[in-house]
Amino acid sequence: MAQPTDDARHGHAEREAARRRVRANWLLSAPALAMLAFAASGPLLIMLVYSFLTPGDYGGIVWKFSGEGWFQVLFSRDIFDETVGLADAHLTIFWRSLELSILTTLLALVLGFPTAYFIATRPREQRALWLFLVTIPFWTNLLIRTFAIMELIRNEGVINSILLWLGVIDAPLQMMFTEGATLVGMAYVYLPLMVLPLYAAMDRLDFRLVEAGYDLYATRLQVLRKVILPLVKPGVIAGSILVFIPSLGAYVTPRLLGGGRNMMMGNFIELQFGQGRNWPLGAALSITLLLVVMLALVVYVKNANKGGAGHG
Amino acid sequence: MADAARAAERPKRPRKPFSVQRMPGFATVAVICFVALYAPLFPLMIYSFNAGESIAVWQGFSWRWYESAWANEQVKEVTIRSLVVAAFASGISTALATLAALGTTRTASFKGQTVIYVMINQPLMVPEIVTGVALLIFFAMIKVATGYTGLAYLIAAHTAFCIPFAYLPIRARLEGMDKTLEAAAADLYATPWQAFRRVTLPLMAPGIVAGAMLAFVISLDDVVITELVKSAGQDTLPTYMLGQLRRAITPEINAISTALLAVTVALLTAIFFLSRSKE
Amino acid sequence: MIQSADVAVNVAGVSKIFGSGDQEVRALDDVSVAIRQNEFFTLLGPSGCGKTTLLRLLAGFEHPTRGEIFLNGTDIAGLPPNKRPVNTVFQSYALFPHLTVGQNIGFGLEMQGKPKAEVEQTVDAMLKLVRMEALKKRRTSQISGGQQQRVALARALAPHPEVLLLDEPLSALDFKLRKEMQLELKRLQNETGITFIFVTHDQEEALTMSDRIAVMRDGKILQVGGPREIYDRPAERFVADFIGDTNFLRAEILGVDGDAARLRLDAGGVEIAADLPEGAARSGAVTVVIRPERARFLGPDDAPPDGESALDARVEQMVYFGTDTHYHLRLGGDERFIARIQNDERLARAPAEGDSVRIAFPARAAQVLKD
């Protein structure tokens, strides 16, 4: 019998079948990918092109190459003598975005860690319900939740009313339109994004390891620092990045709570497409924001892979 | 001597049993968090029933703001627009996500699989403001080229960012599904189409329904992308509310918010129970 | 190959290779076996021996890289699972969770396009066969593991397949239920007259249930035979070792007469008679096996009865097992031997640790191995 050729033929047939399966997988995914390419990924490339064009007088662009968009991200020219200087206003906005995003992340971590731990230590049949309680605000309208915070901290809002009624203060505290308001609002809005991955990590935590820690004379704080924290570190990083990314690109919350003077990146970008009428600058700013986010994502993916290998 | 021995035998004051899982203060912080997540919503909901014009001074219970919102032609218009966009977006995105989930789960890993994952999850990774601005630019080009300024832009944008949300529960459902079930169907004389129709599809149905609902909620709630993509006069409920929030606020906004919250929570509760009905 | 009407399944020179290049795995290597009509045939072997692959080839979930598979004379190697008159009982049962017990059982018939009335009738008959009439309308998640097992059986039997394939169907059940289901399976096979091909790694299960057993290892069938034959006359070291406990002793062949040989054991130089399987060496050094329960103690002054052989040994350790005791013995020449002796109060004096004893075993209790 001509077995080698037989083998080769069968091998070929199997490879052919595998190739067919892969083709089917691509065909099934194709409609979704086409939609995403049309209305999500593709436009990003066009935006990249726009960042190198010249702004039109009434918004839009003129099809003429210009590096000005990118130049203006960091620098400004004096109107009169054309001297180049750092664009202080822009830097302030970048710094505020970064600062508020980091503070939001830390605040969410400080609040979210005990909360996730609390859920993970409930009896198993209760956990889904507690988790659901975290999930509801996560999926409910961001605008409404920001509005709820507005109502609390407005000059005529609930907090000021109560404090005035108690006689703690004589005049309402100005809480709206401050960086603090944006910070509290974002922490409130993004807290579930911290709790969910933290919980996922803690759910996998083997409490026999905690028992072993106590058995070996560790105090509660030592167990927390030396046993629990290292084991749930992937969850901490995942949660932090999941909060950091939307904070950095936040638009609604800083606009409503921070007001015009406390703009963040998101509002600044939008401005370029509204009153600013500088689309190339807006495009360049968007890509800058995207790059920072991608950097955070790379950290996240690296961390996730490491975590995965550690668990496997 | 004897007394001392007896004293040693006597049980010491009762101590709380040592709990391995307890961390001092954690439960307190957690309870504060849960309260803080929900507490701000209550004044909002309560004032939607205020008889007065203020959202700070309580003047008795009334349905007037619900009635006024219901009678408000503009609210009606934007609500219908929101529902239309959400219905199209969730329907289309769920159909596309279902196909993609079938193509990407329970298969031997293949070249380019990561590309598909990245593309599908891209709307989750890119900040909304960036996607919104990119769409603004792209759709402006198309508008100039074709002259068409209808609702299709909004629907397309919503469909795209709804895909990952629809995809997630469907994929989770499929991955939790025993592959031998389809093998069993084939063994019992079902053709591939029959196996899909009679076994795979019914089993993944809860995932599809959950995905569609999630997509609906996400589309209904979107502010940023809609704000940037919409043409003049294409406000949806959230962008309408955003505009109103910058003006003098009346409890009408509270009424609309409360109604929207109720719809969202109802859908989420349905999803919660759907995902629990594993068997 | 001779196609006799007696053969239900004929596997001819089948190989199955997964992957290619460096990752090539030869799951089945030129396997040929003929399975008879109405037979309870067991594929026995450790995990990774290829038994499940062979079953999946028969079911149609995999296709052979080389070779042919005949079902009642027809080559089915290229047919998809839904075109084969063969049904499977899956290890995990694979019951459809969205269907009731009755709908599960009727699924195959429905797919075959049988009229509703006939489906109903067969489903009821099947429920009766596996004694589950009361649970027809239940969801499969609402019944116990043993009941799920019965439903899986009924579902696979309902379309009355020519061959029923069972992939370790009892492995998920606890000990008592497993014993019960073994009898149940045997009864079902008798009542339906369908050829059963049963895959297991549990040698005891294989011995108690099968008409014939194929012992597999590394993608090859080592030996096919009835349970008694496989147990008493293992042809290879692996078969002897895998099934039951056994003693391996070194020996030299003195002479051969047909399928019997005269040997001299290295231990003590005693001469014994042993069975010689086909294909075994006919001279020189060989290994023989003797099952522990074949040995018995001789009194200090007893001579071995006619035809029996006797060995001197010393008791090193005794392990009590309730019905019997295992004596770990050391023979001359440093070889070890385990004797399993039934506990009997009437026995004059049981040996103790450290005692010198004489053991005897009947003629041809020993078997020469091929390897």
mmCIF file of N, CA and C in Angstrom, chain A residues 31-87:
data_model
loop_
_atom_site.group_PDB
_atom_site.id
_atom_site.type_symbol
_atom_site.label_atom_id
_atom_site.label_comp_id
_atom_site.label_asym_id
_atom_site.label_seq_id
_atom_site.Cartn_x
_atom_site.Cartn_y
_atom_site.Cartn_z
ATOM 1 N N PRO A 31 -19.358 40.720 9.416
ATOM 2 C CA PRO A 31 -20.318 41.834 9.489
ATOM 3 C C PRO A 31 -20.045 42.764 10.670
ATOM 4 N N ALA A 32 -19.757 42.171 11.828
ATOM 5 C CA ALA A 32 -19.476 42.996 13.004
ATOM 6 C C ALA A 32 -18.216 43.827 12.768
ATOM 7 N N LEU A 33 -17.191 43.177 12.188
ATOM 8 C CA LEU A 33 -15.938 43.894 11.954
ATOM 9 C C LEU A 33 -16.150 45.034 10.968
ATOM 10 N N ALA A 34 -16.963 44.796 9.945
ATOM 11 C CA ALA A 34 -17.225 45.840 8.954
ATOM 12 C C ALA A 34 -17.891 47.035 9.626
ATOM 13 N N MET A 35 -18.884 46.741 10.459
ATOM 14 C CA MET A 35 -19.594 47.812 11.165
ATOM 15 C C MET A 35 -18.627 48.610 12.040
ATOM 16 N N LEU A 36 -17.763 47.869 12.742
ATOM 17 C CA LEU A 36 -16.815 48.534 13.641
ATOM 18 C C LEU A 36 -15.791 49.337 12.842
ATOM 19 N N ALA A 37 -15.369 48.791 11.711
ATOM 20 C CA ALA A 37 -14.409 49.514 10.882
ATOM 21 C C ALA A 37 -15.041 50.806 10.377
ATOM 22 N N PHE A 38 -16.339 50.737 10.052
ATOM 23 C CA PHE A 38 -17.027 51.904 9.497
ATOM 24 C C PHE A 38 -17.253 52.975 10.569
ATOM 25 N N ALA A 39 -17.702 52.558 11.747
ATOM 26 C CA ALA A 39 -18.157 53.562 12.715
ATOM 27 C C ALA A 39 -17.387 53.525 14.023
ATOM 28 N N ALA A 40 -16.194 52.956 14.027
ATOM 29 C CA ALA A 40 -15.397 53.015 15.251
ATOM 30 C C ALA A 40 -13.898 53.108 14.948
ATOM 31 N N SER A 41 -13.353 52.124 14.231
ATOM 32 C CA SER A 41 -11.899 52.102 14.034
ATOM 33 C C SER A 41 -11.466 52.980 12.868
ATOM 34 N N GLY A 42 -12.161 52.833 11.746
ATOM 35 C CA GLY A 42 -11.784 53.555 10.530
ATOM 36 C C GLY A 42 -11.688 55.061 10.751
ATOM 37 N N PRO A 43 -12.725 55.656 11.348
ATOM 38 C CA PRO A 43 -12.691 57.110 11.543
ATOM 39 C C PRO A 43 -11.470 57.593 12.323
ATOM 40 N N LEU A 44 -10.905 56.709 13.167
ATOM 41 C CA LEU A 44 -9.715 57.125 13.917
ATOM 42 C C LEU A 44 -8.572 57.454 12.955
ATOM 43 N N LEU A 45 -8.478 56.664 11.877
ATOM 44 C CA LEU A 45 -7.419 56.900 10.895
ATOM 45 C C LEU A 45 -7.647 58.224 10.172
ATOM 46 N N ILE A 46 -8.911 58.493 9.815
ATOM 47 C CA ILE A 46 -9.213 59.756 9.144
ATOM 48 C C ILE A 46 -8.862 60.935 10.053
ATOM 49 N N MET A 47 -9.131 60.718 11.369
ATOM 50 C CA MET A 47 -8.806 61.769 12.326
ATOM 51 C C MET A 47 -7.302 62.039 12.345
ATOM 52 N N LEU A 48 -6.540 60.938 12.210
ATOM 53 C CA LEU A 48 -5.076 61.101 12.174
ATOM 54 C C LEU A 48 -4.675 61.990 10.997
ATOM 55 N N VAL A 49 -5.305 61.759 9.843
ATOM 56 C CA VAL A 49 -5.035 62.582 8.663
ATOM 57 C C VAL A 49 -5.413 64.042 8.950
ATOM 58 N N TYR A 50 -6.574 64.242 9.553
ATOM 59 C CA TYR A 50 -7.068 65.607 9.821
ATOM 60 C C TYR A 50 -6.134 66.386 10.738
ATOM 61 N N SER A 51 -5.425 65.651 11.621
ATOM 62 C CA SER A 51 -4.564 66.364 12.562
ATOM 63 C C SER A 51 -3.397 67.036 11.842
ATOM 64 N N PHE A 52 -3.173 66.658 10.574
ATOM 65 C CA PHE A 52 -2.077 67.252 9.808
ATOM 66 C C PHE A 52 -2.584 68.236 8.746
ATOM 67 N N LEU A 53 -3.830 68.690 8.886
ATOM 68 C CA LEU A 53 -4.376 69.607 7.888
ATOM 69 C C LEU A 53 -4.538 71.002 8.499
ATOM 70 N N THR A 54 -4.976 71.903 7.677
ATOM 71 C CA THR A 54 -5.125 73.294 8.099
ATOM 72 C C THR A 54 -6.577 73.556 8.496
ATOM 73 N N PRO A 55 -6.805 74.217 9.640
ATOM 74 C CA PRO A 55 -8.184 74.471 10.052
ATOM 75 C C PRO A 55 -8.897 75.408 9.090
ATOM 76 N N GLY A 56 -10.177 75.148 8.866
ATOM 77 C CA GLY A 56 -10.999 76.050 8.067
ATOM 78 C C GLY A 56 -11.451 77.217 8.936
ATOM 79 N N ASP A 57 -11.937 78.257 8.285
ATOM 80 C CA ASP A 57 -12.299 79.457 9.043
ATOM 81 C C ASP A 57 -13.533 79.230 9.923
ATOM 82 N N TYR A 58 -14.449 78.423 9.446
ATOM 83 C CA TYR A 58 -15.676 78.196 10.227
ATOM 84 C C TYR A 58 -15.771 76.728 10.652
ATOM 85 N N GLY A 59 -14.708 76.207 11.176
ATOM 86 C CA GLY A 59 -14.676 74.788 11.507
ATOM 87 C C GLY A 59 -14.280 73.995 10.280
ATOM 88 N N GLY A 60 -14.218 72.674 10.446
ATOM 89 C CA GLY A 60 -13.789 71.858 9.325
ATOM 90 C C GLY A 60 -12.314 72.093 9.019
ATOM 91 N N ILE A 61 -11.905 71.693 7.816
ATOM 92 C CA ILE A 61 -10.498 71.796 7.478
ATOM 93 C C ILE A 61 -10.334 72.270 6.052
ATOM 94 N N VAL A 62 -9.136 72.672 5.754
ATOM 95 C CA VAL A 62 -8.744 72.934 4.379
ATOM 96 C C VAL A 62 -7.729 71.854 4.027
ATOM 97 N N TRP A 63 -7.849 71.285 2.827
ATOM 98 C CA TRP A 63 -6.954 70.171 2.464
ATOM 99 C C TRP A 63 -5.569 70.676 2.132
ATOM 100 N N LYS A 64 -4.884 71.102 3.160
ATOM 101 C CA LYS A 64 -3.528 71.586 2.971
ATOM 102 C C LYS A 64 -2.721 71.136 4.177
ATOM 103 N N PHE A 65 -1.540 70.540 3.899
ATOM 104 C CA PHE A 65 -0.762 69.999 5.004
ATOM 105 C C PHE A 65 -0.342 71.093 5.973
ATOM 106 N N SER A 66 -0.354 70.731 7.265
ATOM 107 C CA SER A 66 0.126 71.663 8.270
ATOM 108 C C SER A 66 0.503 70.901 9.525
ATOM 109 N N GLY A 67 1.611 71.252 10.123
ATOM 110 C CA GLY A 67 2.000 70.647 11.395
ATOM 111 C C GLY A 67 1.481 71.464 12.561
ATOM 112 N N GLU A 68 0.750 72.506 12.224
ATOM 113 C CA GLU A 68 0.318 73.453 13.252
ATOM 114 C C GLU A 68 -0.536 72.794 14.332
ATOM 115 N N GLY A 69 -1.400 71.872 13.903
ATOM 116 C CA GLY A 69 -2.272 71.187 14.857
ATOM 117 C C GLY A 69 -1.469 70.542 15.971
ATOM 118 N N TRP A 70 -0.467 69.801 15.578
ATOM 119 C CA TRP A 70 0.370 69.124 16.569
ATOM 120 C C TRP A 70 1.229 70.110 17.342
ATOM 121 N N PHE A 71 1.691 71.129 16.634
ATOM 122 C CA PHE A 71 2.513 72.152 17.271
ATOM 123 C C PHE A 71 1.747 72.798 18.427
ATOM 124 N N GLN A 72 0.465 73.056 18.173
ATOM 125 C CA GLN A 72 -0.333 73.789 19.156
ATOM 126 C C GLN A 72 -0.706 72.962 20.382
ATOM 127 N N VAL A 73 -0.479 71.674 20.281
ATOM 128 C CA VAL A 73 -0.795 70.853 21.444
ATOM 129 C C VAL A 73 0.013 71.328 22.634
ATOM 130 N N LEU A 74 1.276 71.629 22.398
ATOM 131 C CA LEU A 74 2.151 72.002 23.513
ATOM 132 C C LEU A 74 2.615 73.468 23.479
ATOM 133 N N PHE A 75 2.633 74.051 22.271
ATOM 134 C CA PHE A 75 3.244 75.381 22.158
ATOM 135 C C PHE A 75 2.252 76.419 21.656
ATOM 136 N N SER A 76 2.593 77.680 21.893
ATOM 137 C CA SER A 76 1.786 78.756 21.325
ATOM 138 C C SER A 76 2.716 79.821 20.765
ATOM 139 N N ARG A 77 2.200 80.553 19.777
ATOM 140 C CA ARG A 77 2.969 81.664 19.208
ATOM 141 C C ARG A 77 2.354 82.961 19.694
ATOM 142 N N ASP A 78 3.184 83.846 20.061
ATOM 143 C CA ASP A 78 2.667 85.161 20.432
ATOM 144 C C ASP A 78 2.039 85.800 19.199
ATOM 145 N N ILE A 79 0.863 86.416 19.381
ATOM 146 C CA ILE A 79 0.154 86.968 18.227
ATOM 147 C C ILE A 79 0.956 88.063 17.553
ATOM 148 N N PHE A 80 1.709 88.828 18.363
ATOM 149 C CA PHE A 80 2.386 89.990 17.792
ATOM 150 C C PHE A 80 3.785 89.665 17.296
ATOM 151 N N ASP A 81 4.626 89.091 18.170
ATOM 152 C CA ASP A 81 6.010 88.935 17.724
ATOM 153 C C ASP A 81 6.357 87.493 17.330
ATOM 154 N N GLU A 82 5.333 86.626 17.311
ATOM 155 C CA GLU A 82 5.553 85.269 16.788
ATOM 156 C C GLU A 82 6.544 84.468 17.613
ATOM 157 N N THR A 83 6.880 84.902 18.848
ATOM 158 C CA THR A 83 7.793 84.100 19.648
ATOM 159 C C THR A 83 7.059 82.848 20.127
ATOM 160 N N VAL A 84 7.828 81.785 20.160
ATOM 161 C CA VAL A 84 7.240 80.499 20.531
ATOM 162 C C VAL A 84 7.391 80.276 22.029
ATOM 163 N N GLY A 85 6.287 79.903 22.676
ATOM 164 C CA GLY A 85 6.362 79.575 24.106
ATOM 165 C C GLY A 85 5.494 78.380 24.396
ATOM 166 N N LEU A 86 5.668 77.820 25.570
ATOM 167 C CA LEU A 86 4.802 76.702 25.955
ATOM 168 C C LEU A 86 3.376 77.213 26.132
ATOM 169 N N ALA A 87 2.420 76.409 25.709
ATOM 170 C CA ALA A 87 1.024 76.817 25.860
ATOM 171 C C ALA A 87 0.579 76.485 27.288
#
